[in-house]
PDB file of C-alpha atoms and ligand atoms in Angstrom:
ATOM      1  CA  MET A 878      97.582 100.455 133.020  1.00  0.00           C
ATOM      2  CA  SER A 879      97.434 103.095 132.043  1.00  0.00           C
ATOM      3  CA  LEU A 880     101.260 103.091 132.766  1.00  0.00           C
ATOM      4  CA  LEU A 881     101.726  99.690 131.763  1.00  0.00           C
ATOM      5  CA  ILE A 882     100.685 101.017 128.295  1.00  0.00           C
ATOM      6  CA  LEU A 883     102.807 103.771 127.861  1.00  0.00           C
ATOM      7  CA  ILE A 884     105.857 102.176 128.588  1.00  0.00           C
ATOM      8  CA  LEU A 885     104.658  99.744 126.256  1.00  0.00           C
ATOM      9  CA  GLN A 886     104.632 102.433 123.881  1.00  0.00           C
ATOM     10  CA  VAL A 887     107.574 103.868 124.387  1.00  0.00           C
ATOM     11  CA  SER A 888     109.349 100.330 124.406  1.00  0.00           C
ATOM     12  CA  ILE A 889     108.050  99.757 121.039  1.00  0.00           C
ATOM     13  CA  ALA A 890     108.777 103.742 119.650  1.00  0.00           C
ATOM     14  CA  LEU A 891     112.281 103.005 120.269  1.00  0.00           C
ATOM     15  CA  LEU A 892     112.643 100.081 118.195  1.00  0.00           C
ATOM     16  CA  ALA A 893     111.723 102.314 115.202  1.00  0.00           C
ATOM     17  CA  LEU A 894     113.405 105.061 116.593  1.00  0.00           C
ATOM     18  CA  PRO A 895     115.432 105.681 113.095  1.00  0.00           C
ATOM     19  CA  VAL A 896     111.933 106.752 111.980  1.00  0.00           C
ATOM     20  CA  TYR A 897     110.807 109.335 114.488  1.00  0.00           C
ATOM     21  CA  VAL A 898     114.113 110.678 114.450  1.00  0.00           C
ATOM     22  CA  LEU A 899     113.226 111.252 110.301  1.00  0.00           C
ATOM     23  CA  HIS A 900     109.887 112.150 111.314  1.00  0.00           C
ATOM     24  CA  PHE A 901     111.013 115.390 114.355  1.00  0.00           C
ATOM     25  CA  LEU A 902     113.297 116.012 111.127  1.00  0.00           C
ATOM     26  CA  GLY A 903     110.547 116.702 108.778  1.00  0.00           C
ATOM     27  CA  LEU A 904     111.960 114.106 106.303  1.00  0.00           C
ATOM     28  CA  TRP A 905     109.967 111.311 107.106  1.00  0.00           C
ATOM     29  CA  LYS A 906     106.432 112.236 105.232  1.00  0.00           C
ATOM     30  CA  SER A 907     108.161 112.021 102.093  1.00  0.00           C
ATOM     31  CA  VAL A 908     110.261 109.231 102.807  1.00  0.00           C
ATOM     32  CA  SER A 909     107.045 107.185 103.886  1.00  0.00           C
ATOM     33  CA  GLN A 910     105.239 108.790 100.258  1.00  0.00           C
ATOM     34  CA  ARG A 911     108.332 106.967  98.145  1.00  0.00           C
ATOM     35  CA  ILE A 912     108.463 103.543  99.789  1.00  0.00           C
ATOM     36  CA  PHE A 913     105.007 103.125 101.063  1.00  0.00           C
ATOM     37  CA  PRO A 914     103.640 101.963  97.698  1.00  0.00           C
ATOM     38  CA  TYR A 915     106.594  99.427  97.545  1.00  0.00           C
ATOM     39  CA  ILE A 916     105.313  98.308 101.294  1.00  0.00           C
ATOM     40  CA  MET A 917     101.611  98.030 100.886  1.00  0.00           C
ATOM     41  CA  ALA A 918     102.482  95.837  97.195  1.00  0.00           C
ATOM     42  CA  LYS A 919     104.503  93.358  99.502  1.00  0.00           C
ATOM     43  CA  ILE A 920     101.886  93.855 102.131  1.00  0.00           C
ATOM     44  CA  SER A 921      99.245  93.117  99.929  1.00  0.00           C
ATOM     45  CA  VAL A 922      99.892  89.594  97.517  1.00  0.00           C
ATOM     46  CA  ILE A 923      99.748  88.189 101.328  1.00  0.00           C
ATOM     47  CA  TYR A 924      96.340  90.399 102.281  1.00  0.00           C
ATOM     48  CA  ASN A 925      94.323  89.539  99.453  1.00  0.00           C
ATOM     49  CA  LYS A 926      95.131  85.865  98.909  1.00  0.00           C
ATOM     50  CA  LYS A 927      93.808  85.440 102.676  1.00  0.00           C
ATOM     51  CA  MET A 928      90.605  87.396 101.503  1.00  0.00           C
ATOM     52  CA  GLU A 929      90.318  86.410  98.104  1.00  0.00           C
ATOM     53  CA  SER A 930      86.656  84.883  98.656  1.00  0.00           C
ATOM     54  CA  ILE A 931      85.406  87.522 101.067  1.00  0.00           C
ATOM     55  CA  LYS A 932      86.379  89.936  98.689  1.00  0.00           C
ATOM     56  CA  LYS A 933      85.015  87.739  95.950  1.00  0.00           C
ATOM     57  CA  ASP A 934      81.485  87.910  97.675  1.00  0.00           C
ATOM     58  CA  LEU A 935      81.692  91.329  98.518  1.00  0.00           C
ATOM     59  CA  PHE A 936      81.604  92.177  95.395  1.00  0.00           C
ATOM     60  CA  ASP A 937      79.494  89.413  93.334  1.00  0.00           C
ATOM     61  CA  ASN A 938      76.396  91.359  93.693  1.00  0.00           C
ATOM     62  CA  LEU A 939      78.108  95.017  91.647  1.00  0.00           C
ATOM     63  CA  CYS A 940      75.984  94.109  88.979  1.00  0.00           C
ATOM     64  CA  ASP A 941      72.928  94.632  90.579  1.00  0.00           C
ATOM     65  CA  PHE A 942      73.874  98.881  90.425  1.00  0.00           C
ATOM     66  CA  THR A 943      74.248  99.410  86.955  1.00  0.00           C
ATOM     67  CA  GLY A 944      73.235 102.536  85.749  1.00  0.00           C
ATOM     68  CA  PRO A 945      70.284 103.182  83.301  1.00  0.00           C
ATOM     69  CA  SER A 946      72.991 103.231  80.598  1.00  0.00           C
ATOM     70  CA  GLY A 947      73.323  99.392  80.769  1.00  0.00           C
ATOM     71  CA  GLU A 948      77.145 100.372  81.690  1.00  0.00           C
ATOM     72  CA  LEU A 949      78.486 100.215  85.184  1.00  0.00           C
ATOM     73  CA  THR A 950      80.467 103.454  86.810  1.00  0.00           C
ATOM     74  CA  LEU A 951      82.577 102.671  89.243  1.00  0.00           C
ATOM     75  CA  LEU A 952      85.236 105.215  91.207  1.00  0.00           C
ATOM     76  CA  GLU A 953      87.900 103.288  93.616  1.00  0.00           C
ATOM     77  CA  ILE A 954      89.184 105.662  96.272  1.00  0.00           C
ATOM     78  CA  GLY A 955      92.556 105.181  97.773  1.00  0.00           C
ATOM     79  CA  CYS A 956      93.059 102.724  95.001  1.00  0.00           C
ATOM     80  CA  GLY A 957      97.131 102.321  95.636  1.00  0.00           C
ATOM     81  CA  THR A 958      98.408  99.716  93.801  1.00  0.00           C
ATOM     82  CA  GLY A 959      94.617  98.319  91.987  1.00  0.00           C
ATOM     83  CA  VAL A 960      93.975  95.234  94.100  1.00  0.00           C
ATOM     84  CA  ASN A 961      90.499  95.232  93.084  1.00  0.00           C
ATOM     85  CA  PHE A 962      90.304  94.915  89.959  1.00  0.00           C
ATOM     86  CA  LYS A 963      89.686  91.228  89.332  1.00  0.00           C
ATOM     87  CA  PHE A 964      86.927  91.491  90.955  1.00  0.00           C
ATOM     88  CA  TYR A 965      84.950  94.476  89.166  1.00  0.00           C
ATOM     89  CA  PRO A 966      82.401  92.663  86.549  1.00  0.00           C
ATOM     90  CA  ARG A 967      83.734  92.653  82.382  1.00  0.00           C
ATOM     91  CA  GLY A 968      83.215  95.962  80.846  1.00  0.00           C
ATOM     92  CA  CYS A 969      83.050  98.170  83.494  1.00  0.00           C
ATOM     93  CA  ARG A 970      84.512 101.773  83.388  1.00  0.00           C
ATOM     94  CA  VAL A 971      87.299 102.328  86.010  1.00  0.00           C
ATOM     95  CA  THR A 972      88.738 105.816  87.688  1.00  0.00           C
ATOM     96  CA  CYS A 973      91.186 105.588  90.101  1.00  0.00           C
ATOM     97  CA  LEU A 974      92.102 107.748  93.250  1.00  0.00           C
ATOM     98  CA  ASP A 975      94.795 107.908  95.158  1.00  0.00           C
ATOM     99  CA  CYS A 976      96.743 110.894  96.853  1.00  0.00           C
ATOM    100  CA  ASN A 977     100.238 109.570  96.357  1.00  0.00           C
ATOM    101  CA  PRO A 978     100.958 109.515  93.307  1.00  0.00           C
ATOM    102  CA  ASN A 979     104.215 107.288  93.644  1.00  0.00           C
ATOM    103  CA  PHE A 980     101.592 104.399  93.030  1.00  0.00           C
ATOM    104  CA  GLN A 981     101.206 105.060  89.298  1.00  0.00           C
ATOM    105  CA  THR A 982     103.577 102.287  88.250  1.00  0.00           C
ATOM    106  CA  PHE A 983     101.746  99.302  90.537  1.00  0.00           C
ATOM    107  CA  LEU A 984      98.524 100.639  89.279  1.00  0.00           C
ATOM    108  CA  SER A 985      99.300 100.475  85.397  1.00  0.00           C
ATOM    109  CA  LYS A 986     100.504  97.210  86.196  1.00  0.00           C
ATOM    110  CA  SER A 987      97.741  95.917  87.989  1.00  0.00           C
ATOM    111  CA  GLN A 988      95.379  97.737  84.722  1.00  0.00           C
ATOM    112  CA  ALA A 989      97.208  96.083  82.075  1.00  0.00           C
ATOM    113  CA  GLU A 990      96.802  92.639  83.982  1.00  0.00           C
ATOM    114  CA  ASN A 991      92.824  93.566  84.177  1.00  0.00           C
ATOM    115  CA  ASP A 992      92.373  94.352  80.432  1.00  0.00           C
ATOM    116  CA  HIS A 993      88.450  93.066  80.705  1.00  0.00           C
ATOM    117  CA  LEU A 994      87.668  96.424  82.329  1.00  0.00           C
ATOM    118  CA  LYS A 995      87.663  99.998  80.394  1.00  0.00           C
ATOM    119  CA  TYR A 996      90.072 102.584  82.857  1.00  0.00           C
ATOM    120  CA  GLU A 997      89.469 106.094  82.658  1.00  0.00           C
ATOM    121  CA  ARG A 998      91.161 108.613  84.509  1.00  0.00           C
ATOM    122  CA  PHE A 999      93.934 108.007  87.480  1.00  0.00           C
ATOM    123  CA  LEU A1000      93.076 111.212  90.082  1.00  0.00           C
ATOM    124  CA  VAL A1001      95.744 112.225  92.607  1.00  0.00           C
ATOM    125  CA  ALA A1002      93.595 114.103  94.923  1.00  0.00           C
ATOM    126  CA  PRO A1003      92.415 113.428  98.350  1.00  0.00           C
ATOM    127  CA  ALA A1004      89.352 111.684  99.126  1.00  0.00           C
ATOM    128  CA  GLU A1005      88.286 114.507 101.519  1.00  0.00           C
ATOM    129  CA  ASN A1006      88.064 116.665  98.296  1.00  0.00           C
ATOM    130  CA  MET A1007      87.331 114.887  94.658  1.00  0.00           C
ATOM    131  CA  SER A1008      86.283 118.023  92.791  1.00  0.00           C
ATOM    132  CA  GLN A1009      87.280 116.367  89.567  1.00  0.00           C
ATOM    133  CA  VAL A1010      84.321 113.851  89.915  1.00  0.00           C
ATOM    134  CA  ALA A1011      81.205 115.360  89.135  1.00  0.00           C
ATOM    135  CA  ASP A1012      78.055 115.347  91.526  1.00  0.00           C
ATOM    136  CA  GLY A1013      75.843 112.037  90.261  1.00  0.00           C
ATOM    137  CA  SER A1014      78.106 110.662  87.976  1.00  0.00           C
ATOM    138  CA  VAL A1015      79.129 107.287  89.056  1.00  0.00           C
ATOM    139  CA  ASP A1016      77.232 103.745  89.985  1.00  0.00           C
ATOM    140  CA  VAL A1017      79.382 102.547  92.197  1.00  0.00           C
ATOM    141  CA  VAL A1018      82.297 104.078  94.823  1.00  0.00           C
ATOM    142  CA  VAL A1019      84.794 101.327  96.623  1.00  0.00           C
ATOM    143  CA  CYS A1020      87.290 101.221  99.141  1.00  0.00           C
ATOM    144  CA  THR A1021      89.469  99.013 100.569  1.00  0.00           C
ATOM    145  CA  LEU A1022      92.218  99.890 103.982  1.00  0.00           C
ATOM    146  CA  LEU A1023      91.105 103.611 103.397  1.00  0.00           C
ATOM    147  CA  ALA A1024      89.198 104.669 105.995  1.00  0.00           C
ATOM    148  CA  CYS A1025      92.219 103.843 108.843  1.00  0.00           C
ATOM    149  CA  SER A1026      94.232 106.544 106.963  1.00  0.00           C
ATOM    150  CA  VAL A1027      92.313 109.529 105.952  1.00  0.00           C
ATOM    151  CA  THR A1028      92.110 112.811 107.745  1.00  0.00           C
ATOM    152  CA  SER A1029      88.455 113.099 107.923  1.00  0.00           C
ATOM    153  CA  ILE A1030      86.388 109.797 107.047  1.00  0.00           C
ATOM    154  CA  GLN A1031      83.148 112.352 107.586  1.00  0.00           C
ATOM    155  CA  LYS A1032      84.013 114.671 104.619  1.00  0.00           C
ATOM    156  CA  VAL A1033      85.364 111.365 102.141  1.00  0.00           C
ATOM    157  CA  LEU A1034      81.484 110.017 103.102  1.00  0.00           C
ATOM    158  CA  GLU A1035      79.977 113.028 102.269  1.00  0.00           C
ATOM    159  CA  GLU A1036      82.276 113.322  98.681  1.00  0.00           C
ATOM    160  CA  VAL A1037      81.106 109.887  97.971  1.00  0.00           C
ATOM    161  CA  LEU A1038      77.312 110.859  98.291  1.00  0.00           C
ATOM    162  CA  ARG A1039      77.788 113.370  96.137  1.00  0.00           C
ATOM    163  CA  VAL A1040      79.677 112.329  93.696  1.00  0.00           C
ATOM    164  CA  LEU A1041      77.148 108.611  93.643  1.00  0.00           C
ATOM    165  CA  ARG A1042      74.019 108.654  91.716  1.00  0.00           C
ATOM    166  CA  PRO A1043      70.654 108.020  93.767  1.00  0.00           C
ATOM    167  CA  GLY A1044      70.271 104.363  93.977  1.00  0.00           C
ATOM    168  CA  GLY A1045      74.453 103.909  93.751  1.00  0.00           C
ATOM    169  CA  ALA A1046      75.973 102.185  96.275  1.00  0.00           C
ATOM    170  CA  PHE A1047      79.482 102.491  98.472  1.00  0.00           C
ATOM    171  CA  TYR A1048      81.294  98.865  98.841  1.00  0.00           C
ATOM    172  CA  PHE A1049      83.663  98.975 101.653  1.00  0.00           C
ATOM    173  CA  LEU A1050      86.003  97.023 103.716  1.00  0.00           C
ATOM    174  CA  GLU A1051      87.965  98.248 106.015  1.00  0.00           C
ATOM    175  CA  HIS A1052      89.648  97.095 109.389  1.00  0.00           C
ATOM    176  CA  VAL A1053      88.799  99.462 112.650  1.00  0.00           C
ATOM    177  CA  ALA A1054      89.306  98.926 116.475  1.00  0.00           C
ATOM    178  CA  SER A1055      88.387  96.042 118.710  1.00  0.00           C
ATOM    179  CA  THR A1056      84.960  96.481 119.934  1.00  0.00           C
ATOM    180  CA  ASP A1057      85.367  94.696 123.348  1.00  0.00           C
ATOM    181  CA  GLU A1058      87.094  96.651 125.232  1.00  0.00           C
ATOM    182  CA  SER A1059      88.411  93.906 127.841  1.00  0.00           C
ATOM    183  CA  SER A1060      89.723  91.705 124.872  1.00  0.00           C
ATOM    184  CA  TRP A1061      93.649  91.580 124.112  1.00  0.00           C
ATOM    185  CA  MET A1062      93.260  92.756 120.578  1.00  0.00           C
ATOM    186  CA  TYR A1063      91.661  95.806 121.826  1.00  0.00           C
ATOM    187  CA  PHE A1064      95.149  96.032 124.278  1.00  0.00           C
ATOM    188  CA  VAL A1065      97.489  95.016 121.714  1.00  0.00           C
ATOM    189  CA  GLN A1066      95.957  98.278 118.833  1.00  0.00           C
ATOM    190  CA  GLN A1067      96.440 100.298 121.685  1.00  0.00           C
ATOM    191  CA  ILE A1068      99.793  99.662 122.863  1.00  0.00           C
ATOM    192  CA  LEU A1069     101.317  98.923 118.463  1.00  0.00           C
ATOM    193  CA  ASN A1070      99.343 102.093 117.379  1.00  0.00           C
ATOM    194  CA  PRO A1071     101.400 105.452 117.858  1.00  0.00           C
ATOM    195  CA  THR A1072     104.522 103.553 116.324  1.00  0.00           C
ATOM    196  CA  TRP A1073     102.309 101.015 113.774  1.00  0.00           C
ATOM    197  CA  LYS A1074     100.607 104.875 112.473  1.00  0.00           C
ATOM    198  CA  LEU A1075     103.918 106.683 111.630  1.00  0.00           C
ATOM    199  CA  VAL A1076     105.390 103.897 110.040  1.00  0.00           C
ATOM    200  CA  LEU A1077     102.635 102.957 108.201  1.00  0.00           C
ATOM    201  CA  ASP A1078     101.611 105.693 106.375  1.00  0.00           C
ATOM    202  CA  GLY A1079      99.195 106.944 108.810  1.00  0.00           C
ATOM    203  CA  CYS A1080      96.903 103.779 109.096  1.00  0.00           C
ATOM    204  CA  ASP A1081      95.129 103.823 112.615  1.00  0.00           C
ATOM    205  CA  LEU A1082      94.453 100.781 114.234  1.00  0.00           C
ATOM    206  CA  ARG A1083      91.801 102.406 116.367  1.00  0.00           C
ATOM    207  CA  ARG A1084      88.990 103.751 114.062  1.00  0.00           C
ATOM    208  CA  ASN A1085      85.326 103.372 115.007  1.00  0.00           C
ATOM    209  CA  THR A1086      84.821 103.669 111.258  1.00  0.00           C
ATOM    210  CA  TRP A1087      81.524 101.788 111.253  1.00  0.00           C
ATOM    211  CA  LYS A1088      79.947 104.437 113.662  1.00  0.00           C
ATOM    212  CA  ASP A1089      80.329 107.447 110.608  1.00  0.00           C
ATOM    213  CA  LEU A1090      78.782 105.057 107.945  1.00  0.00           C
ATOM    214  CA  GLU A1091      75.726 104.343 110.572  1.00  0.00           C
ATOM    215  CA  LYS A1092      75.862 108.285 110.872  1.00  0.00           C
ATOM    216  CA  ALA A1093      76.571 109.550 106.987  1.00  0.00           C
ATOM    217  CA  LYS A1094      73.470 109.708 105.246  1.00  0.00           C
ATOM    218  CA  PHE A1095      72.511 106.770 103.537  1.00  0.00           C
ATOM    219  CA  SER A1096      69.067 104.892 102.614  1.00  0.00           C
ATOM    220  CA  ASP A1097      70.343 101.720 103.327  1.00  0.00           C
ATOM    221  CA  LEU A1098      73.804 100.293 104.728  1.00  0.00           C
ATOM    222  CA  LYS A1099      74.709  96.831 104.666  1.00  0.00           C
ATOM    223  CA  LEU A1100      77.447  96.093 106.905  1.00  0.00           C
ATOM    224  CA  ARG A1101      78.840  93.246 109.037  1.00  0.00           C
ATOM    225  CA  HIS A1102      81.944  93.184 111.725  1.00  0.00           C
ATOM    226  CA  ILE A1103      84.026  89.836 110.712  1.00  0.00           C
ATOM    227  CA  GLN A1104      87.206  88.568 112.069  1.00  0.00           C
ATOM    228  CA  ALA A1105      89.293  88.800 108.778  1.00  0.00           C
ATOM    229  CA  PRO A1106      91.280  84.919 108.503  1.00  0.00           C
ATOM    230  CA  LEU A1107      94.789  87.141 109.494  1.00  0.00           C
ATOM    231  CA  ASN A1108      96.499  85.371 112.474  1.00  0.00           C
ATOM    232  CA  TYR A1109      97.888  87.337 114.772  1.00  0.00           C
ATOM    233  CA  ASN A1110      97.466  90.519 112.873  1.00  0.00           C
ATOM    234  CA  PRO A1111      96.425  93.709 114.622  1.00  0.00           C
ATOM    235  CA  GLY A1112      94.047  94.318 112.034  1.00  0.00           C
ATOM    236  CA  ARG A1113      91.880  91.135 112.251  1.00  0.00           C
ATOM    237  CA  PRO A1114      88.670  93.130 112.909  1.00  0.00           C
ATOM    238  CA  HIS A1115      87.095  94.097 109.774  1.00  0.00           C
ATOM    239  CA  ILE A1116      83.935  95.772 109.028  1.00  0.00           C
ATOM    240  CA  ILE A1117      82.448  94.778 105.316  1.00  0.00           C
ATOM    241  CA  GLY A1118      79.538  95.655 103.327  1.00  0.00           C
ATOM    242  CA  TYR A1119      78.387  98.146 101.309  1.00  0.00           C
ATOM    243  CA  ALA A1120      76.082 101.189 101.775  1.00  0.00           C
ATOM    244  CA  VAL A1121      72.924 102.700  99.603  1.00  0.00           C
ATOM    245  CA  LYS A1122      72.708 106.568  98.399  1.00  0.00           C
TER     246      LYS A1122
HETATM  247  C1  SAM B 511      96.464 101.091 102.975  1.00  0.00           C
HETATM  248  S1  SAM B 511      96.420 101.527 101.382  1.00  0.00           S
HETATM  249  C2  SAM B 511      95.175 100.426 100.865  1.00  0.00           C
HETATM  250  C3  SAM B 511      95.386 100.474  98.601  1.00  0.00           C
HETATM  251  C4  SAM B 511      94.479  99.154  98.288  1.00  0.00           C
HETATM  252  N1  SAM B 511      93.033 100.323  98.585  1.00  0.00           N
HETATM  253  C5  SAM B 511      94.398  97.796  98.787  1.00  0.00           C
HETATM  254  O1  SAM B 511      93.295  97.761  99.699  1.00  0.00           O
HETATM  255  O2  SAM B 511      95.251  97.824  99.236  1.00  0.00           O
HETATM  256  C6  SAM B 511      96.005 102.567 101.552  1.00  0.00           C
HETATM  257  C7  SAM B 511      95.805 103.708 100.346  1.00  0.00           C
HETATM  258  O3  SAM B 511      95.056 105.282 100.844  1.00  0.00           O
HETATM  259  C8  SAM B 511      95.635 106.039  99.962  1.00  0.00           C
HETATM  260  N2  SAM B 511      95.122 107.076 100.819  1.00  0.00           N
HETATM  261  C9  SAM B 511      95.598 107.564 102.459  1.00  0.00           C
HETATM  262  N3  SAM B 511      94.802 108.501 102.030  1.00  0.00           N
HETATM  263  C10 SAM B 511      93.722 109.094 101.818  1.00  0.00           C
HETATM  264  C11 SAM B 511      92.985 110.239 101.017  1.00  0.00           C
HETATM  265  N4  SAM B 511      92.914 111.096 101.983  1.00  0.00           N
HETATM  266  N5  SAM B 511      92.757 110.279 100.245  1.00  0.00           N
HETATM  267  C12 SAM B 511      92.652 109.196  99.271  1.00  0.00           C
HETATM  268  N6  SAM B 511      93.351 108.581  99.204  1.00  0.00           N
HETATM  269  C13 SAM B 511      94.574 108.031 100.483  1.00  0.00           C
HETATM  270  C14 SAM B 511      97.039 105.910  99.926  1.00  0.00           C
HETATM  271  O4  SAM B 511      97.889 106.619  99.430  1.00  0.00           O
HETATM  272  C15 SAM B 511      97.083 104.410 100.024  1.00  0.00           C
HETATM  273  O5  SAM B 511      96.860 104.346  98.496  1.00  0.00           O
HETATM  274  C1  NAG B 512      89.403 121.151  96.363  1.00  0.00           C
HETATM  275  O1  NAG B 512      90.386 120.739  95.086  1.00  0.00           O
HETATM  276  C2  NAG B 512      90.376 121.967  94.179  1.00  0.00           C
HETATM  277  C3  NAG B 512      91.372 121.859  92.827  1.00  0.00           C
HETATM  278  O2  NAG B 512      91.147 120.125  92.653  1.00  0.00           O
HETATM  279  C4  NAG B 512      90.392 123.280  94.915  1.00  0.00           C
HETATM  280  O3  NAG B 512      90.308 124.502  94.039  1.00  0.00           O
HETATM  281  C5  NAG B 512      89.485 123.232  96.101  1.00  0.00           C
HETATM  282  O4  NAG B 512      89.746 125.013  96.839  1.00  0.00           O
HETATM  283  C6  NAG B 512      89.450 122.796  97.365  1.00  0.00           C
HETATM  284  N1  NAG B 512      88.462 122.673  97.754  1.00  0.00           N
HETATM  285  C7  NAG B 512      88.532 122.444  99.480  1.00  0.00           C
HETATM  286  C8  NAG B 512      87.756 122.429 100.449  1.00  0.00           C
HETATM  287  O5  NAG B 512      89.868 122.176  99.962  1.00  0.00           O
END
């Protein structure tokens, strides 16, 4: 079985040979950083259409976490092109953070289209080190499709807990590893993963992100496993919910 998996992994890698060549020449990272925003902009139109009602339900109770000042201060990490703004309540104060500055033009366009929000800053930084965001300064942190590509989810969660005020919430919607090792999905994720990860900016199909959330020091965790309505997509198994500091 493991030999079959290896043969299939190599076959898929051969289809992406030019990318591997650039990778071994040390050039792929910078090429990828430039083209990934365009790829994301295309993918996210389809993804968000299918996920619209799921996201609407997820973000429905954001206002419950409005701060003592009467305003909702929200930090979106790994914001990418800014696909979630339309779900945030009117007047919400939004700070965006992403490690790739090449998302800026797409992000600005999305901000212009969603003028019911107040945009504060766009920070170019890794979510593992958000030193520009003060301790206990935000009511809500949001991430969608970020955990799959961070270097350390534990560090990200530590930072999320640091920047949230007590009683603040961390909202997430993430694709994860299939939990059923005997399933076709588990097998497909295994054979696709090495090439998928290289081509799609470090996106790992096999993360057990729910385990990290369970281990992190939140006082309450509302987490559900769902099958996203994405036929034949190896990123179909998702986790969704929020955690309260
Ligand atoms: C798959 S995209 C998702 C974008 C957007 N959140 C969405 O739902 O469409 C992942 C995003 O996370 C960013 N990212 C990856 N690793 C990161 C890290 N360690 N810190 C901050 N952002 C990161 C990428 O640049 C990219 O914008
Ligand atoms: C975090 O980033 C800041 C700059 O934004 C830097 O000064 C600091 O050394 C970094 N900390 C770690 C642990 O990497």
